[in-house]
Amino acid sequence: MTTAPSYTEACADWRRDPEAYWAAEAQGIAWTRPWDKVFDPRAGAFGQWFAGGMLNTCYNCLDRHVENGRGDQPALIHDSPMTGTVNTFTYRDLLGRTEKLAGALASLGVGKGDRVVIYMPMVPEAAIAMLATSRLGAIHSVVFGGFAAAELATRIADAKPKVIISASCGLEPGRVVEYKPLLDAAIALSPHKPDACLILQRPQAEAALTPGRDHDFNARVEAAPSHACVPVLATDPLYVLYTSGTTGRPKGVVRDNGGHAVVLWNSMRMIYGLDAGDVFWTASDVGWVVGHSYIVYAPLLRGCTSVMYEGKPVGTPDAGAFWRVIAQHRVKVLFTAPTALRAIKQRDPEGKLSRDHDISCLDALYLAGERCDPPTGVWAHELLGKPVVDHWWQTETGWPITAGFRQFGLFPFKPGSGGRPCPGYDLHALDDDGRELPQGSTGNLSLRLPLPPGCGPTLWQNDDGYRASYLADFPGWYRTGDAGVIDTDGDVWVMGRTDDIINVAGHRLSTGSLEEVLASHRDVAECAVIGARDELKGQTPIGFVVLKSGVDRSESDIAADLVALVRERIGPVAAFKDARVVARLPKTRSGKILRATIRKIVDGEDAPAPPTIEDPTALDELRALLAD
Ligand code: COA
Ligand code: AMP
């Protein structure tokens, strides 16, 4: 019997011979053609993994489990307190539905390399749509349901989908969100038009279909023949996921098929300690990378049962919802965002509602999306009496950069730390000139190239943008955009972004894109948006605007306009509720707005006037405004 390696041994194996390490890890995946090279350093922005190899990701998620006798095991449990339903799909069920949807998409002309945009709430059909697209060798791009029409339009214009799959509505506590009017508006705004839309009709709000373009999802699926898997190259894209960049335009992060399947399959055991048959619940949304990797692909690749939850941590119906789901479905590992725990803690500080449920099945809680603040980590640890593991990653990497590893034995609990680098990531803190800093110094967290398999190899049809965004600042390195420190034990402490990205309830937003919206208001001369510290959401955006001279409307009317404008252009997910009119913004002598200083003042931190400031009294004015 072989024993599992230790963390140190696994890292040493990888460092000694990275290609041999990844070739061994790739054995868990079924390939239709072996790779020519484990790593081709000459291809792509930094090289390509498993070049020449062929596989189908959907086959690895569904068909092979049915072929290997797992057909009757639950693959997906959809639990929706919003509709009061629980539906379980076995691997055989999920395969049957996916084959038919793939057939329906093929009948609409979708083939290898074509794009399919998926704009759906948390319904099982969203996961089936992702799998059916990958079955055809096509490329999906899921857009989070909380984005407004204009954001959806930007993504449609960039991805140029042949087909869009959507639903008539999503369900938020206390309101039905009609998706169809948002979809219609987005298509009208986009210069690219899809050939067809498949609309899942939900009984809470049926949508009128546009003749000639829209088709009823269920009717098309019913009528379609089953479609077989289409093998693709390991280096072909599986999906494009748009995420906030530092400009108003979102970045289309590409994920390729081969490396993605290899690392996700392995991460299920190495990080979460789970194997085929185990129940895993990731309480996130398929619109985010966490949902892509850990609601859909990783658990299915491994043959686990994945729980998909259409609800909130609180209010559906109460702060005991998470404990109910864990107990009812015998969840072994829960993965969620710290903001969800803070919401539960706020409503039920002593966690009394957890005692109504038998949650002894839970082995560990994993957190990501934002840094877990130590009080929340400690609260969860004491309440559950189980390991609480914060792990750090981003849309671009697709799987954790740092983590705690149940397969190797967890590291001692250090609240506030994101664990240690996963084997495959050579992580260092660099100074602003790109020099490696000694352990214990705070710097730009950066990864020495090449990135491991699974990490985004490029941006959609924008190799130059990829190089400029991530590789240009420090040659030979990928810059994560996070600042942090690696301590003498090797534990990594991620302290926050070095750019203008903020994190609101685990959702990544660009203050630049919020500023673009505010600046488009006819009365606004200039503006600054910062992320203010927030007890529940980690950060919330606050906008400071200077009005054009001669504007005679009331400040409160203008502030209300601005809040409505952000909701209309970006969507409710921006949680933009606070716009303040100021006489002027603090600036440097060269005219740069001092956003970092504004943020410190808003957060009540010590904020001395920087030597470059044009007029220090602007800071006093801001302090006085905030004190009112
Ligand atoms: N479709 C449409 N609207 C949506 C939506 C969706 N899929 N998801 C959220 N919204 C809306 C909400 O209804 C809310 O609207 P409102 O302004 O009318 O109230 C707004 O977007 C903000 O939503 P949210 O940030 O989720 O705040 P909330 O107050 O509704 O809930 C939490 C707060 C903490 C409970 C919630 O943010 C949460 O569960 N977060 C988990 C985060 C997460 O999973 N992150 C993924 C990365 S791991
Ligand atoms: P996203 O691409 O939406 O997953 O957001 C990625 C960003 O969220 C990272 O660059 C970090 O700034 C932040 N983030 C995610 N997880 C963590 C974590 N565990 N600790 C600290 N920051 C995190």
Coordinates of N, CA and C in Angstrom, one line a residue, residues 312-412:
K312 N -30.2 32.0 -0.1 CA -29.3 32.9 0.6 C -28.9 32.3 1.9
P313 N -27.8 32.8 2.5 CA -27.4 32.2 3.8 C -28.4 32.7 4.9
V314 N -29.1 33.8 4.7 CA -30.1 34.3 5.7 C -31.3 34.6 5.0
G315 N -32.5 34.5 5.6 CA -33.7 35.0 5.0 C -34.4 33.9 4.1
T316 N -33.8 32.8 3.9 CA -34.5 31.8 3.1 C -34.5 30.5 3.8
P317 N -35.2 30.2 4.9 CA -36.0 31.3 5.6 C -35.3 32.0 6.7
D318 N -34.2 31.4 7.2 CA -33.5 32.1 8.3 C -32.0 31.8 8.3
A319 N -31.4 32.1 9.4 CA -29.9 32.0 9.4 C -29.5 30.5 9.7
G320 N -30.5 29.6 9.7 CA -30.1 28.2 9.9 C -30.1 27.5 8.6
A321 N -30.3 28.2 7.4 CA -30.4 27.5 6.1 C -29.2 26.7 5.8
F322 N -28.0 27.2 6.0 CA -26.8 26.4 5.7 C -26.8 25.1 6.5
W323 N -27.1 25.2 7.7 CA -27.0 24.0 8.6 C -28.1 23.0 8.1
R324 N -29.2 23.5 7.7 CA -30.3 22.6 7.2 C -29.8 21.8 6.0
V325 N -29.2 22.6 5.0 CA -28.7 21.9 3.8 C -27.6 20.9 4.1
I326 N -26.7 21.3 5.0 CA -25.6 20.3 5.3 C -26.2 19.0 5.9
A327 N -27.1 19.2 6.8 CA -27.7 18.0 7.4 C -28.5 17.2 6.5
Q328 N -29.4 17.8 5.7 CA -30.3 17.1 4.8 C -29.6 16.3 3.7
H329 N -28.5 16.9 3.2 CA -27.8 16.2 2.1 C -26.5 15.5 2.5
R330 N -26.2 15.5 3.8 CA -25.0 14.9 4.4 C -23.8 15.4 3.7
V331 N -23.6 16.8 3.7 CA -22.5 17.4 3.1 C -21.2 17.2 3.9
K332 N -20.2 16.8 3.2 CA -18.9 16.5 3.9 C -18.0 17.8 4.0
V333 N -18.0 18.6 2.9 CA -17.3 19.8 2.9 C -18.1 20.9 2.3
L334 N -18.1 22.0 3.0 CA -18.8 23.2 2.5 C -17.8 24.3 2.1
F335 N -18.0 24.9 1.0 CA -17.2 26.0 0.5 C -18.1 27.2 0.3
T336 N -17.7 28.3 0.9 CA -18.5 29.5 0.7 C -17.6 30.7 0.9
A337 N -18.3 31.9 0.8 CA -17.5 33.1 1.0 C -17.7 33.6 2.4
P338 N -16.7 34.3 3.0 CA -16.8 34.7 4.4 C -18.0 35.6 4.6
T339 N -18.4 36.4 3.6 CA -19.5 37.3 3.8 C -20.8 36.5 4.1
A340 N -20.9 35.3 3.6 CA -22.1 34.5 3.9 C -22.1 34.2 5.4
L341 N -20.9 33.8 5.9 CA -20.8 33.5 7.4 C -21.0 34.8 8.2
R342 N -20.6 35.9 7.8 CA -20.8 37.1 8.5 C -22.3 37.4 8.6
A343 N -23.0 37.1 7.5 CA -24.5 37.4 7.5 C -25.1 36.4 8.5
I344 N -24.7 35.2 8.6 CA -25.3 34.2 9.5 C -25.0 34.7 10.9
K345 N -23.7 35.1 11.1 CA -23.2 35.5 12.5 C -24.0 36.7 13.0
Q346 N -24.3 37.6 12.0 CA -25.0 38.9 12.4 C -26.4 38.5 12.9
R347 N -27.1 37.6 12.3 CA -28.5 37.2 12.7 C -28.5 36.3 13.8
D348 N -27.5 35.4 13.9 CA -27.5 34.3 14.9 C -26.1 34.2 15.6
P349 N -25.8 35.2 16.4 CA -24.4 35.3 16.8 C -23.9 34.1 17.6
E350 N -24.8 33.4 18.3 CA -24.3 32.2 19.0 C -24.5 30.9 18.2
G351 N -24.9 31.1 17.0 CA -25.1 29.9 16.1 C -26.1 28.9 16.7
K352 N -27.1 29.5 17.4 CA -28.1 28.6 18.0 C -28.8 27.7 17.0
L353 N -29.1 28.3 15.8 CA -29.9 27.5 14.8 C -29.1 26.3 14.3
S354 N -27.8 26.2 14.5 CA -27.1 25.1 14.1 C -27.5 23.8 14.9
R355 N -27.9 24.1 16.1 CA -28.3 23.0 17.0 C -29.5 22.3 16.6
D356 N -30.3 22.9 15.7 CA -31.5 22.2 15.3 C -31.3 21.2 14.2
H357 N -30.0 21.1 13.8 CA -29.7 20.1 12.7 C -28.5 19.3 13.1
D358 N -28.5 18.0 12.5 CA -27.3 17.2 12.8 C -26.3 17.4 11.7
I359 N -25.3 18.2 12.0 CA -24.3 18.6 11.0 C -23.0 17.8 11.3
S360 N -23.1 16.7 12.0 CA -21.9 15.9 12.3 C -21.2 15.4 11.0
C361 N -21.9 15.3 9.9 CA -21.4 14.8 8.7 C -20.3 15.8 8.1
L362 N -20.3 17.0 8.6 CA -19.4 18.0 8.0 C -17.9 17.8 8.5
D363 N -17.0 17.7 7.6 CA -15.6 17.5 7.9 C -14.8 18.8 7.9
A364 N -15.2 19.7 7.1 CA -14.4 20.9 7.0 C -15.2 22.0 6.3
L365 N -14.8 23.3 6.6 CA -15.3 24.4 5.9 C -14.2 25.2 5.2
Y366 N -14.4 25.4 3.9 CA -13.4 26.1 3.1 C -14.0 27.5 2.7
L367 N -13.2 28.5 2.7 CA -13.6 29.9 2.4 C -12.8 30.5 1.4
A368 N -13.4 31.3 0.5 CA -12.6 32.1 -0.5 C -13.5 33.2 -1.1
G369 N -13.0 34.0 -2.0 CA -13.7 35.0 -2.6 C -13.2 36.4 -2.1
E370 N -12.8 36.4 -0.8 CA -12.2 37.6 -0.2 C -11.4 37.0 1.0
R371 N -10.6 37.8 1.6 CA -9.9 37.3 2.8 C -10.9 37.1 3.9
C372 N -10.7 36.0 4.6 CA -11.6 35.8 5.8 C -11.0 36.6 7.0
D373 N -11.8 37.5 7.5 CA -11.3 38.3 8.7 C -11.2 37.3 9.9
P374 N -10.2 37.5 10.7 CA -10.0 36.5 11.8 C -11.2 36.3 12.7
P375 N -11.9 37.3 13.1 CA -13.1 37.1 14.0 C -14.1 36.1 13.4
T376 N -14.3 36.2 12.1 CA -15.3 35.3 11.5 C -14.7 33.9 11.4
G377 N -13.4 33.8 11.0 CA -12.8 32.5 11.0 C -12.9 31.8 12.3
V378 N -12.6 32.5 13.4 CA -12.6 32.0 14.7 C -14.0 31.6 15.1
W379 N -14.9 32.4 14.8 CA -16.3 32.2 15.2 C -16.8 30.8 14.6
A380 N -16.5 30.7 13.3 CA -16.9 29.4 12.6 C -16.2 28.2 13.1
H381 N -15.0 28.4 13.4 CA -14.2 27.3 14.0 C -14.7 26.8 15.3
E382 N -15.1 27.8 16.2 CA -15.6 27.4 17.5 C -17.0 26.9 17.4
L383 N -17.8 27.4 16.5 CA -19.1 26.9 16.3 C -19.2 25.5 15.8
L384 N -18.4 25.2 14.8 CA -18.5 23.9 14.1 C -17.6 22.9 14.8
G385 N -16.5 23.3 15.4 CA -15.5 22.4 16.0 C -14.8 21.6 14.8
K386 N -14.8 22.1 13.7 CA -14.2 21.5 12.5 C -13.2 22.4 11.8
P387 N -12.2 21.9 11.1 CA -11.3 22.8 10.4 C -11.9 23.8 9.5
V388 N -11.4 25.0 9.6 CA -11.9 26.1 8.8 C -10.7 26.6 8.0
V389 N -10.8 26.5 6.7 CA -9.6 26.7 5.8 C -9.9 27.9 4.8
D390 N -9.1 29.0 4.9 CA -9.2 30.0 4.0 C -8.3 29.7 2.8
H391 N -8.7 29.9 1.6 CA -7.8 29.6 0.5 C -8.0 30.7 -0.6
W392 N -6.9 31.1 -1.2 CA -6.8 32.3 -2.0 C -6.7 31.9 -3.5
W393 N -7.5 32.5 -4.3 CA -7.4 32.3 -5.7 C -8.2 33.4 -6.5
Q394 N -8.2 33.3 -7.8 CA -8.9 34.3 -8.6 C -9.4 33.7 -9.9
T395 N -10.3 34.5 -10.5 CA -10.8 34.0 -11.8 C -9.7 33.5 -12.7
E396 N -8.7 34.3 -12.8 CA -7.6 34.0 -13.8 C -7.0 32.6 -13.5
T397 N -6.8 32.2 -12.2 CA -6.1 31.0 -11.9 C -7.1 29.8 -12.0
G398 N -8.3 30.0 -11.7 CA -9.3 28.9 -11.9 C -9.3 27.9 -10.8
W399 N -8.2 27.8 -10.0 CA -8.1 26.9 -8.9 C -7.2 27.5 -7.9
P400 N -7.2 27.1 -6.6 CA -6.5 27.8 -5.5 C -5.0 28.0 -5.8
I401 N -4.5 29.2 -5.4 CA -3.1 29.4 -5.5 C -2.5 28.9 -4.1
T402 N -3.2 29.3 -3.0 CA -2.8 28.8 -1.7 C -4.0 28.1 -1.1
A403 N -3.7 27.2 -0.2 CA -4.8 26.5 0.5 C -4.2 25.7 1.7
G404 N -5.1 25.0 2.4 CA -4.8 24.0 3.3 C -5.2 22.7 2.7
F405 N -4.4 21.6 2.9 CA -4.6 20.4 2.1 C -5.0 19.2 3.0
R406 N -6.2 18.8 2.9 CA -6.7 17.7 3.7 C -5.9 16.4 3.4
Q407 N -5.5 16.2 2.1 CA -4.8 15.0 1.8 C -3.4 14.9 2.5
F408 N -2.8 16.0 2.7 CA -1.5 16.1 3.3 C -1.5 16.2 4.8
G409 N -2.7 16.6 5.4 CA -2.8 17.0 6.8 C -2.8 18.5 6.8
L410 N -3.8 19.1 7.5 CA -3.9 20.5 7.5 C -2.8 21.2 8.3
F411 N -2.5 22.4 7.9 CA -1.5 23.2 8.7 C -2.2 23.7 10.0
P412 N -1.4 24.2 11.0 CA -2.0 24.7 12.2 C -2.9 25.9 11.7

